[in-house]
Tab-separated table of N, CA, C and O in Angstrom:
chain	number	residue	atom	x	y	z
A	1	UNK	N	-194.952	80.619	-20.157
A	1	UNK	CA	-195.101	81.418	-21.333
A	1	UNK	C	-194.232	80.834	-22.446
A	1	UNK	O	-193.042	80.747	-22.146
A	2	UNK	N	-194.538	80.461	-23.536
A	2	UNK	CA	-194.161	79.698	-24.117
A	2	UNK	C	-194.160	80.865	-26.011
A	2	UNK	O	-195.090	81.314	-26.681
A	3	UNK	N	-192.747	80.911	-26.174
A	3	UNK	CA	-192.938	81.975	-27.201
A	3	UNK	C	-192.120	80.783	-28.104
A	3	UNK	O	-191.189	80.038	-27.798
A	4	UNK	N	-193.064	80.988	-29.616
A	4	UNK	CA	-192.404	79.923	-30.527
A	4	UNK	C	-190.973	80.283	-31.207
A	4	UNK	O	-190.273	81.277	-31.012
A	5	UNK	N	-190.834	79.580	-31.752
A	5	UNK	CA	-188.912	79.879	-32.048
A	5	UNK	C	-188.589	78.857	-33.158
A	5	UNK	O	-188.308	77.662	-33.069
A	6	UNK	N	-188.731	79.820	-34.429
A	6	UNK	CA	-188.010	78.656	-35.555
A	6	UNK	C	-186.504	77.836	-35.762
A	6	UNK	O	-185.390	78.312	-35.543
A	7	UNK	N	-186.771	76.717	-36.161
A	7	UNK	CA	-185.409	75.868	-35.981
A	7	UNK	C	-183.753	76.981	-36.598
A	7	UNK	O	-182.622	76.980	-36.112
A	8	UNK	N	-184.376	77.877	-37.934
A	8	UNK	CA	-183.200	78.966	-38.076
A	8	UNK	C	-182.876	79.786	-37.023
A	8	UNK	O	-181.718	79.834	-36.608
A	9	UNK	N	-183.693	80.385	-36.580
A	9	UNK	CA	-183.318	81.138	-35.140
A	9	UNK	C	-182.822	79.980	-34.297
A	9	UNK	O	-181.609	80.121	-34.137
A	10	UNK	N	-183.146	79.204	-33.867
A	10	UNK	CA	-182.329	78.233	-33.110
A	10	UNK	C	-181.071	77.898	-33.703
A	10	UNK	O	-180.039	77.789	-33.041
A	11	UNK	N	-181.137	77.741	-34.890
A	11	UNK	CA	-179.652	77.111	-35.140
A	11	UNK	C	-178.783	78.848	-34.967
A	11	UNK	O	-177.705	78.934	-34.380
A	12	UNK	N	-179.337	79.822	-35.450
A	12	UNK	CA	-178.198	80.767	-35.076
A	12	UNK	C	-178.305	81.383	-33.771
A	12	UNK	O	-177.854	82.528	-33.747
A	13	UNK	N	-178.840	80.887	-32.525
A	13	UNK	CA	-178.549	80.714	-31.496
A	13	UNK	C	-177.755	79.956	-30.932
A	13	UNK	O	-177.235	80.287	-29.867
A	14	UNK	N	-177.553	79.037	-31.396
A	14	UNK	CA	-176.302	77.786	-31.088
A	14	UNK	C	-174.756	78.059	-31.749
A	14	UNK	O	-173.684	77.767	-31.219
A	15	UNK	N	-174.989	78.756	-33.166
A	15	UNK	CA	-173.885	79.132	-33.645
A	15	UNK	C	-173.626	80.583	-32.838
A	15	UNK	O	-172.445	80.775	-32.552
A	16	UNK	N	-174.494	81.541	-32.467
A	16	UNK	CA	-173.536	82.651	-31.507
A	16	UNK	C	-173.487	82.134	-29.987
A	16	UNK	O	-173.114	83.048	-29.252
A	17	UNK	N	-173.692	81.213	-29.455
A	17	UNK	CA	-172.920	80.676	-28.108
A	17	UNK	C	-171.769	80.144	-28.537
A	17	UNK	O	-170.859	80.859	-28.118
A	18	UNK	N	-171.376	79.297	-29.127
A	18	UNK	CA	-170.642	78.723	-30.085
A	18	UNK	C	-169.529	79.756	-29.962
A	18	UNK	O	-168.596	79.790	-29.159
A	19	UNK	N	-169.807	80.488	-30.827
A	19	UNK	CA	-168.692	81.843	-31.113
A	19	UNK	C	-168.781	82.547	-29.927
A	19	UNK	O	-167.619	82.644	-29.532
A	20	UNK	N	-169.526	83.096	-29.135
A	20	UNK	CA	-168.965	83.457	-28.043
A	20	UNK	C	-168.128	82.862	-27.013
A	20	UNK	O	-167.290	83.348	-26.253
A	21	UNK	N	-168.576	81.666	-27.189
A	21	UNK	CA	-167.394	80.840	-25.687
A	21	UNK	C	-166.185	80.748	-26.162
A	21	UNK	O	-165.213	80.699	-25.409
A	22	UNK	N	-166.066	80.704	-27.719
A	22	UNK	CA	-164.695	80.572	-28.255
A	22	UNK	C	-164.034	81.717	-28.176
A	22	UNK	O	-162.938	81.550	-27.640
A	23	UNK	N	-164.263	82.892	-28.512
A	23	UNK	CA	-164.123	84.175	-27.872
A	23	UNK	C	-163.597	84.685	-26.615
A	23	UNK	O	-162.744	85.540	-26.378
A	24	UNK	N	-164.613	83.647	-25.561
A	24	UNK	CA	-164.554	84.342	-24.540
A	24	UNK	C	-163.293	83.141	-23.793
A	24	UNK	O	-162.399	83.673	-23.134
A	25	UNK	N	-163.276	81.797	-23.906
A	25	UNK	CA	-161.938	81.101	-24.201
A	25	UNK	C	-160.642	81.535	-24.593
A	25	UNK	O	-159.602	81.124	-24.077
A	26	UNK	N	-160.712	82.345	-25.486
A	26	UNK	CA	-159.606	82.759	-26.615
A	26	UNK	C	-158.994	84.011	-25.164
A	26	UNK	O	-157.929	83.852	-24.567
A	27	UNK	N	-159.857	85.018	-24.925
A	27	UNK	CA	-159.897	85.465	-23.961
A	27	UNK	C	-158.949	85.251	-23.188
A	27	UNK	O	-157.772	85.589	-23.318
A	28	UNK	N	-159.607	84.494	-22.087
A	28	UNK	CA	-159.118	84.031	-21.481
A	28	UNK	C	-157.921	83.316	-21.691
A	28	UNK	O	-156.967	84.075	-21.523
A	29	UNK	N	-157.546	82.084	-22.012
A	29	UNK	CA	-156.325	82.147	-21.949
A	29	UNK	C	-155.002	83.328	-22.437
A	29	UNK	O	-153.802	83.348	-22.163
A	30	UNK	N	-155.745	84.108	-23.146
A	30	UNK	CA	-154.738	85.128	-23.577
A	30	UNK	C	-154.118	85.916	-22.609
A	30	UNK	O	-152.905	86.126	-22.607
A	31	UNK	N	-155.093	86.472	-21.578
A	31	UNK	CA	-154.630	87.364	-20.704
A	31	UNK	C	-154.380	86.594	-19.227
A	31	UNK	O	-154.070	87.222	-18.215
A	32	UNK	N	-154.532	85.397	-19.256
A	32	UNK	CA	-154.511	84.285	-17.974
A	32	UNK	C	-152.535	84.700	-17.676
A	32	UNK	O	-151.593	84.460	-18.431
A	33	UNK	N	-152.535	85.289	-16.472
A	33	UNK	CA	-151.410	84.666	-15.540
A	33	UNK	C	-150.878	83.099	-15.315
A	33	UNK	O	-149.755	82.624	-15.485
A	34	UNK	N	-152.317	82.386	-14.797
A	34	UNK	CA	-151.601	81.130	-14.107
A	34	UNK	C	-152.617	80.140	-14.978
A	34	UNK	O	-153.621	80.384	-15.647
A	35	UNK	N	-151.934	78.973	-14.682
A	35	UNK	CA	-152.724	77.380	-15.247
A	35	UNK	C	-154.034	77.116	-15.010
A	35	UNK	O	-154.674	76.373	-15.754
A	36	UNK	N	-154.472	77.605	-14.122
A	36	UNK	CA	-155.381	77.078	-13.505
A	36	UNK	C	-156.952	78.300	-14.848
A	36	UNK	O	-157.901	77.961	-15.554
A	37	UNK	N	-156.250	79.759	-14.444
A	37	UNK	CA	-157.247	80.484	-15.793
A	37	UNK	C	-157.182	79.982	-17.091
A	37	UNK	O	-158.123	80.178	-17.859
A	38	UNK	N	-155.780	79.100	-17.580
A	38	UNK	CA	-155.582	79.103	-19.011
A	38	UNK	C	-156.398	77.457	-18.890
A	38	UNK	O	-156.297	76.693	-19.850
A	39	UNK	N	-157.005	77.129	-17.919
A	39	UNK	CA	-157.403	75.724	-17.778
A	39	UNK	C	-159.341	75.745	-18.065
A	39	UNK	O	-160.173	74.997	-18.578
A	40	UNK	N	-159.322	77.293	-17.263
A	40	UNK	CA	-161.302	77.512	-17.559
A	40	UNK	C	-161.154	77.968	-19.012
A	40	UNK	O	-162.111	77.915	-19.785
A	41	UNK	N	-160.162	78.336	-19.314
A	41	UNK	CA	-160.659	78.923	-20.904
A	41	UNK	C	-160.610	77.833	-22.187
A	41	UNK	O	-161.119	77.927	-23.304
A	42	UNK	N	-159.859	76.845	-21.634
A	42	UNK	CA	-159.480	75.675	-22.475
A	42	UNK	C	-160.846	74.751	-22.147
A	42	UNK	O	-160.668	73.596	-22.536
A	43	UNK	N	-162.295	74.983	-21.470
A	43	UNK	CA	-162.667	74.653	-20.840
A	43	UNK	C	-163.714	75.024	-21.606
A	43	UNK	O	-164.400	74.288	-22.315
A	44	UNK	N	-163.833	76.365	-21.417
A	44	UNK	CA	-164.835	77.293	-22.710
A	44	UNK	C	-164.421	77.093	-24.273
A	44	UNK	O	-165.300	77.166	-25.131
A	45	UNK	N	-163.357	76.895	-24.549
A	45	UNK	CA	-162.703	75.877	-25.956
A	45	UNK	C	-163.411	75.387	-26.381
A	45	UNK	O	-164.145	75.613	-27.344
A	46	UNK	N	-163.248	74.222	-25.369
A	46	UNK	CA	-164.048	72.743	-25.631
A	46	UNK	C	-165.412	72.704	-25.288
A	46	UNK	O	-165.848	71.555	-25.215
A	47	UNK	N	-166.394	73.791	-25.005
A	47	UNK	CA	-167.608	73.877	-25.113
A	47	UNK	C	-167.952	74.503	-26.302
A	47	UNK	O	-169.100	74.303	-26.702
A	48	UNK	N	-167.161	75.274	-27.015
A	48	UNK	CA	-168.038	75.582	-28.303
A	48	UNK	C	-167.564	74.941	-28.923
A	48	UNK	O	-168.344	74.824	-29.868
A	49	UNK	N	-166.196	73.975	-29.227
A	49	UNK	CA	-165.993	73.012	-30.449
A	49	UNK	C	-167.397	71.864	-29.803
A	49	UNK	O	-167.913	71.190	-30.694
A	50	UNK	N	-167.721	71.746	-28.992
A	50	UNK	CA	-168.884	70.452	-28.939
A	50	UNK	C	-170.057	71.152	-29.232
A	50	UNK	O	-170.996	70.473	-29.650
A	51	UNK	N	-170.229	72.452	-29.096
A	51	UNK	CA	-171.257	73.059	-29.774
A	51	UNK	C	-171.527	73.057	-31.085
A	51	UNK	O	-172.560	72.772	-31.690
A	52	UNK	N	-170.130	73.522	-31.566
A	52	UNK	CA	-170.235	73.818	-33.068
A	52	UNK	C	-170.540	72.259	-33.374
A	52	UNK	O	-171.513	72.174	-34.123
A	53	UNK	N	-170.112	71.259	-33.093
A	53	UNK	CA	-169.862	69.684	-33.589
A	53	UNK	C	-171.721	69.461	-33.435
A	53	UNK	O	-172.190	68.923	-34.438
A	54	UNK	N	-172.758	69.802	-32.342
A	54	UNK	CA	-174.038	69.453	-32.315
A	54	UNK	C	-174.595	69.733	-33.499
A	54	UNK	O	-175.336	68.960	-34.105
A	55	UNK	N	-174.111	71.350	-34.046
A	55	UNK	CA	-174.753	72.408	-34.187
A	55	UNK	C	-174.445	71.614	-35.742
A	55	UNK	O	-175.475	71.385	-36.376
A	56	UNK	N	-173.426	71.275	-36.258
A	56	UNK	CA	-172.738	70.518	-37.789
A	56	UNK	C	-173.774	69.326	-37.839
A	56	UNK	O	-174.492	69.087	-38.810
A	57	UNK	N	-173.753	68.604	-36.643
A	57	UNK	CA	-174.179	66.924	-36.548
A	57	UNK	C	-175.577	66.809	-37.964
A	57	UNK	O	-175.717	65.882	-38.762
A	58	UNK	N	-176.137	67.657	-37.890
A	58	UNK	CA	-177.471	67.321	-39.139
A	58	UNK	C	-176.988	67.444	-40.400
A	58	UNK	O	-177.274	66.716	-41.350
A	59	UNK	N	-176.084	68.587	-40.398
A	59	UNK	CA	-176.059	68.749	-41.790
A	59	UNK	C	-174.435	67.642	-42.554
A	59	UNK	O	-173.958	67.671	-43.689
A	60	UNK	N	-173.984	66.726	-41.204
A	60	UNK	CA	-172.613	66.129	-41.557
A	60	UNK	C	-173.607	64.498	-41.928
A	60	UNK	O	-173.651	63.552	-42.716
A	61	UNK	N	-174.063	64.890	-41.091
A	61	UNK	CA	-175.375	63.511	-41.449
A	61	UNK	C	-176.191	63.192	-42.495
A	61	UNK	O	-176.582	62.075	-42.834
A	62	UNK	N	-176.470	64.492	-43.087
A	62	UNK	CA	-177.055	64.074	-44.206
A	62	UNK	C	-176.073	64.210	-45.371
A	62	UNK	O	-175.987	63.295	-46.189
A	63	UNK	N	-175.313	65.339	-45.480
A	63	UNK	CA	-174.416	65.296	-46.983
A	63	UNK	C	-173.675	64.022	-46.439
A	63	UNK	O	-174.375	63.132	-46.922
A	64	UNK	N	-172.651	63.376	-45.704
A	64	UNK	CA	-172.216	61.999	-45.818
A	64	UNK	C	-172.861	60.855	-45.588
A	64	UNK	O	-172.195	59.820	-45.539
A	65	UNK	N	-174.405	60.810	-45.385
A	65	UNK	CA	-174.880	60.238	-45.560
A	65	UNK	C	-174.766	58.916	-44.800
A	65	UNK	O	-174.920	57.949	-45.546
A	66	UNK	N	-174.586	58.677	-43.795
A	66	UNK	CA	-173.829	57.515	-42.622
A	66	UNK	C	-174.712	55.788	-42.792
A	66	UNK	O	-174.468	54.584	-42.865
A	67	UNK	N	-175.883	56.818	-42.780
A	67	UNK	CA	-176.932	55.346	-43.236
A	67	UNK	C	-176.309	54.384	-43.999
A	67	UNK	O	-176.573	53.184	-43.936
A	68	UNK	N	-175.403	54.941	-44.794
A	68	UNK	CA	-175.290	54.021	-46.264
A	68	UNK	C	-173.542	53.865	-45.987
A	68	UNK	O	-173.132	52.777	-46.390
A	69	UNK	N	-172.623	54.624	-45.468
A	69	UNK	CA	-171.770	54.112	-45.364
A	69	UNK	C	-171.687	53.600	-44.245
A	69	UNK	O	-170.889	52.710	-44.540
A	70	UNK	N	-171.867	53.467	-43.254
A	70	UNK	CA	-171.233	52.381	-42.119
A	70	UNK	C	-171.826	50.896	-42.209
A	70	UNK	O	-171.191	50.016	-41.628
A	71	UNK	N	-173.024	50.546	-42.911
A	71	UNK	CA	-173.378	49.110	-43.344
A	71	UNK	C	-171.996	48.612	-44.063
A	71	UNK	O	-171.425	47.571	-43.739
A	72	UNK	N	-171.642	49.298	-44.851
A	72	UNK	CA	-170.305	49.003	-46.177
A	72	UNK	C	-169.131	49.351	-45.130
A	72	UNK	O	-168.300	48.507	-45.466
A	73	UNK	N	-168.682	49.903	-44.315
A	73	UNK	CA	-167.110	49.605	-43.456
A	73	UNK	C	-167.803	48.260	-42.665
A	73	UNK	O	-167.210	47.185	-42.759
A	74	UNK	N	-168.943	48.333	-41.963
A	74	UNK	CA	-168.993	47.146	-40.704
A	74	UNK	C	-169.114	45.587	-41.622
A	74	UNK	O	-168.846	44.530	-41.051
A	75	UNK	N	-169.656	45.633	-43.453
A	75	UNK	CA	-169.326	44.535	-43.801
A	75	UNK	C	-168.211	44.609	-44.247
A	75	UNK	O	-168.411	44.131	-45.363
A	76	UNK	N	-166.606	44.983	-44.202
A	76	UNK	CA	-165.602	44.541	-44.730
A	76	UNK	C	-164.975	43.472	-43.631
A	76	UNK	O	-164.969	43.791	-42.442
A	77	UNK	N	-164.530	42.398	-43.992
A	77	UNK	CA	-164.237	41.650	-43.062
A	77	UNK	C	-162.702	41.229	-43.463
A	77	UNK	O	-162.164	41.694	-44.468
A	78	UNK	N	-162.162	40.466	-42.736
A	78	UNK	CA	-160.593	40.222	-42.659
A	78	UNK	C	-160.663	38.875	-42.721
A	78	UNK	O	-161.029	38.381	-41.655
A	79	UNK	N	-160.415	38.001	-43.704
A	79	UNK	CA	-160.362	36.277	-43.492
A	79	UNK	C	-159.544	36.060	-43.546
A	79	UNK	O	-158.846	36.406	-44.499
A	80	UNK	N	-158.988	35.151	-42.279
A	80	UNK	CA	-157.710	34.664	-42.269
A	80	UNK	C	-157.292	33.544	-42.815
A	80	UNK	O	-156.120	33.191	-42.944
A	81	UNK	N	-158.783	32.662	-43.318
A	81	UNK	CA	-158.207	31.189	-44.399
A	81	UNK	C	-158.767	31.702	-45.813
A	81	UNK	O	-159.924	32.085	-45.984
A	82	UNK	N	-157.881	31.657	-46.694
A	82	UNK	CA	-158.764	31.405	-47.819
A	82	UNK	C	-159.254	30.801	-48.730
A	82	UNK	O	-158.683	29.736	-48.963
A	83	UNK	N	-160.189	31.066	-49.434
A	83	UNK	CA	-161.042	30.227	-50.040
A	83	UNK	C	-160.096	29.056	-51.044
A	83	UNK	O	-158.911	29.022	-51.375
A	84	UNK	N	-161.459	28.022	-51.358
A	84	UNK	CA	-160.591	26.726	-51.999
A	84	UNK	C	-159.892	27.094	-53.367
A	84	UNK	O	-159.111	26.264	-53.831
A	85	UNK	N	-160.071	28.046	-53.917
A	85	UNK	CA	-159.484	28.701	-55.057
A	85	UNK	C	-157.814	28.915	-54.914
A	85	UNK	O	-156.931	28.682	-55.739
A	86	UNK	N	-157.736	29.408	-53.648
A	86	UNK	CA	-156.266	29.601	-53.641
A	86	UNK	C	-155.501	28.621	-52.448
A	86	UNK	O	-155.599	28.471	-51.230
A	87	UNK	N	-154.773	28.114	-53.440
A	87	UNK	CA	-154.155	27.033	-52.750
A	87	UNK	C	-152.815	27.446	-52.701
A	87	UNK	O	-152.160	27.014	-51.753
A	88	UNK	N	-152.210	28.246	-53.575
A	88	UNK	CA	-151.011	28.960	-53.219
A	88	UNK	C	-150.885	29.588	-52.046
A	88	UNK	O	-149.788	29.905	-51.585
A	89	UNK	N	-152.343	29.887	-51.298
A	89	UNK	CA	-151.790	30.854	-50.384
A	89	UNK	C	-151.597	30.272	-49.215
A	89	UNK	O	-150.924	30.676	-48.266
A	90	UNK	N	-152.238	29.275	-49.327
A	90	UNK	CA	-151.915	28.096	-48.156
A	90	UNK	C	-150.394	27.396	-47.945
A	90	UNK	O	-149.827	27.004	-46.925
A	91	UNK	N	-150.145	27.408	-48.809
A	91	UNK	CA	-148.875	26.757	-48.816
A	91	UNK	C	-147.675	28.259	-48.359
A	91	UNK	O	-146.706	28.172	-47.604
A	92	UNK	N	-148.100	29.383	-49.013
A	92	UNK	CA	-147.404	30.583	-48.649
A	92	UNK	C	-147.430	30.442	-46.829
A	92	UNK	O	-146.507	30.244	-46.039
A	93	UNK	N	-148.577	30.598	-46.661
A	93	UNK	CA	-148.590	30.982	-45.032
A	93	UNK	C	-147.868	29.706	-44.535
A	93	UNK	O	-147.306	29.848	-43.449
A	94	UNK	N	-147.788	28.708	-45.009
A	94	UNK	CA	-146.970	27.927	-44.129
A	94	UNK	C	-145.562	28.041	-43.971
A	94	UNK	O	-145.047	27.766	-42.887
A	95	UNK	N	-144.967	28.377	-44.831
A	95	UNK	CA	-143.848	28.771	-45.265
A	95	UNK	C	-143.590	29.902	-44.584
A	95	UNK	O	-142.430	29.978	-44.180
A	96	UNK	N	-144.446	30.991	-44.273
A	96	UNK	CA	-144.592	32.116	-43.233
A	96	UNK	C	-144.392	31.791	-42.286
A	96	UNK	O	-143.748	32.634	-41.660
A	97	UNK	N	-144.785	30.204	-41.297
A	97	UNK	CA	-144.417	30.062	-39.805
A	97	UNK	C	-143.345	29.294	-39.840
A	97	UNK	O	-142.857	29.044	-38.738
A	98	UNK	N	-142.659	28.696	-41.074
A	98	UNK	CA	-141.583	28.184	-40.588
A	98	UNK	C	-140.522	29.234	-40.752
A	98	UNK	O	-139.588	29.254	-39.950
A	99	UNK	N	-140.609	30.315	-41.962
A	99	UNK	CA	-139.892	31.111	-41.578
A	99	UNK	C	-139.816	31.848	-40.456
A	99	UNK	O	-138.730	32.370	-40.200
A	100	UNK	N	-141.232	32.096	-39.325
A	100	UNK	CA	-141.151	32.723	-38.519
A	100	UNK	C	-140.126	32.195	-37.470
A	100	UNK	O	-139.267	32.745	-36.781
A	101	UNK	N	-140.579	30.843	-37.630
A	101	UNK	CA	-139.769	29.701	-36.477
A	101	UNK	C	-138.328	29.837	-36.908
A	101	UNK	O	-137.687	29.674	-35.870
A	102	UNK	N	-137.667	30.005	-37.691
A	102	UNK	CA	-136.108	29.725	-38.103
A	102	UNK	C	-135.839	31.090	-37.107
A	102	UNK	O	-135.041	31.139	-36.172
A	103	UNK	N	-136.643	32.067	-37.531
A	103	UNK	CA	-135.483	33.563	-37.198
A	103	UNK	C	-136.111	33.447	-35.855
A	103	UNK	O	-135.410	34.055	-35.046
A	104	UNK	N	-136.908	33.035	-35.428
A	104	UNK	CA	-137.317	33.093	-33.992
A	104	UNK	C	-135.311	32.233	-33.052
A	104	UNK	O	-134.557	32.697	-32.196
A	105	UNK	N	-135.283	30.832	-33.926
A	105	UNK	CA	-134.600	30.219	-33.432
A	105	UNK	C	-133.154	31.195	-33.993
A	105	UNK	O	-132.184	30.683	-33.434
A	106	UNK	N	-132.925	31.775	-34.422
A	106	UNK	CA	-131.647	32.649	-34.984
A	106	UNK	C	-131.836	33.901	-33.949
A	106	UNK	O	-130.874	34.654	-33.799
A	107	UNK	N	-132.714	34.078	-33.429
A	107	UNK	CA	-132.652	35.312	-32.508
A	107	UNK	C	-132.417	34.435	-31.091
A	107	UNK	O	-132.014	35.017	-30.084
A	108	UNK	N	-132.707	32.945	-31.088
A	108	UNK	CA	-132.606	32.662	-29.589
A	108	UNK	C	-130.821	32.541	-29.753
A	108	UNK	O	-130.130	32.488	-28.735
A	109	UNK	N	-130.299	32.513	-30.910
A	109	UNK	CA	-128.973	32.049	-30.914
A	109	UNK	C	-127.845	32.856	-30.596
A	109	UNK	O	-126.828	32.821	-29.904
A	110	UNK	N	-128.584	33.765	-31.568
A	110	UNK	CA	-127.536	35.159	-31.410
A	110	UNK	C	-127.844	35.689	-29.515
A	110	UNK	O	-126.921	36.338	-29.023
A	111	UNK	N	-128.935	35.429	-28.698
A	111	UNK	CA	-129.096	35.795	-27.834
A	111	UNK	C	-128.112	34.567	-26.936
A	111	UNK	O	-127.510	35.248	-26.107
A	112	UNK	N	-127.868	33.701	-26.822
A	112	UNK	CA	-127.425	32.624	-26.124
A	112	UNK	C	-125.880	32.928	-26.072
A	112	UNK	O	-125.238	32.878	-25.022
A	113	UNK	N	-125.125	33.375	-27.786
A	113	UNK	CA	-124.113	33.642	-27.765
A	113	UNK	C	-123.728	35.087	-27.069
A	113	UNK	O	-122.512	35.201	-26.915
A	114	UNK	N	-124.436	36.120	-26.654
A	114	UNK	CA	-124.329	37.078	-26.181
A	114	UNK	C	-123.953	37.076	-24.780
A	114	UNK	O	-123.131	37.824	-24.250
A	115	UNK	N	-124.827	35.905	-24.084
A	115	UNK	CA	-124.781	35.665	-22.473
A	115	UNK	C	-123.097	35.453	-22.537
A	115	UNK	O	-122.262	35.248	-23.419
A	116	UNK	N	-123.112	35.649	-20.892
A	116	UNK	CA	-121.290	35.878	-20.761
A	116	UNK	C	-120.807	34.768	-20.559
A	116	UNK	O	-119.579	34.825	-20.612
A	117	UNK	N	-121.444	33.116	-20.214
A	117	UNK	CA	-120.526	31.791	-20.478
A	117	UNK	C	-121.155	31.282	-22.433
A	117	UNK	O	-120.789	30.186	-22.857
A	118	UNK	N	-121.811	31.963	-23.113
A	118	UNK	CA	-122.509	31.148	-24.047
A	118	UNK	C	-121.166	31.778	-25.091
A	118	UNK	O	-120.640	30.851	-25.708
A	119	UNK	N	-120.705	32.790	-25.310
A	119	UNK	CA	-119.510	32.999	-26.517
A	119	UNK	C	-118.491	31.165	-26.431
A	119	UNK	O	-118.361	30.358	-27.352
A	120	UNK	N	-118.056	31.080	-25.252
A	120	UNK	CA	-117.317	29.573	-25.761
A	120	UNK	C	-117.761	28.702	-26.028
A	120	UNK	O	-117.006	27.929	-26.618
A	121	UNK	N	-119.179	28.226	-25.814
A	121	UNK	CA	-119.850	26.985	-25.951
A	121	UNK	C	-119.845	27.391	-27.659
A	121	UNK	O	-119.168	26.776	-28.483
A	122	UNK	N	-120.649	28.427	-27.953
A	122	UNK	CA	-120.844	28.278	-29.267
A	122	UNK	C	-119.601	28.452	-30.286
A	122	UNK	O	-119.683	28.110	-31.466
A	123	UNK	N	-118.497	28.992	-29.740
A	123	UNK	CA	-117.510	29.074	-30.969
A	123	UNK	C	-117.208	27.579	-30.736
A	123	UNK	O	-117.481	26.771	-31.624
A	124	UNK	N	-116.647	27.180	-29.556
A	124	UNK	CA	-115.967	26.092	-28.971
A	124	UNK	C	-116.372	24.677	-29.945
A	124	UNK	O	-115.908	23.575	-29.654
C-alpha cells in the first residue's frame, strides 16, 4: 500500500525525529546514573545532529553553492620554484639552507658542549 507523501511532509518528518532523539538524548543523559546510559544518549545526540546535517545537506548545497567553490580551493596550488621573473627569490631560499645549516651546526655545538667530557674539549 503505497500512500504518496510530499517532499515538505518529508522534510518535516526528518526535522521531528531530529528533535525528538535530541530530546530524548538530552533525556537521557540528564537523568542517567552510570556511563554506560549517559553513553546511549550521547548516542541518540549524534543521531539527530546527522539527521539534522542530511536534513540541511540540500539547502547548504545550494545557497554555498559547492559546484563552484571546490573547483577554485582544489586549483590553488603551492609552488615551490618560482617562476623566471623572480630571481630574488632564488637566491633568498638559498640563503634559507645555509642559514638552516649554520644553526643546525650551532645546535650540534651547544649540544656537544653539554655532554659531560665535551665542556673541556670545547673551552680547552
Amino acid at each position: 500500500m503505497d500512500v504518496p507523501i510530499s517532499s515538505r511532509d518529508f522534510r518535516c518528518l526528518q526535522l521531528a525525529c531530529a528533535a525528538l532523539s535530541l530530546v530524548a538524548g538530552s533525556i537521557i543523559i540528564g537523568v542517567s546514573l552510570s556511563k554506560a546510559a549517559a553513553a546511549v544518549g550521547g548516542i541518540f545526540i549524534g543521531a539527530a545532529g546527522l539527521g539534522l546535517l542530511i536534513l540541511a545537506y540540500p539547502f547548504l548545497k545550494a545557497r554555498l553553492n559547492l559546484d563552484h567553490i571546490l573547483p577554485a580551493i582544489g586549483s590553488l596550488r603551492i609552488h615551490p620554484h618560482p617562476g623566471p621573473d623572480h630571481t630574488e627569490g632564488r637566491s633568498s631560499s638559498n640563503g634559507n639552507k645555509e642559514g638552516t645549516r649554520s644553526s643546525l651546526s650551532t645546535v650540534s655545538r651547544t649540544l656537544e658542549k653539554l655532554k659531560p667530557g665535551g665542556r673541556g674539549t670545547g673551552d680547552g
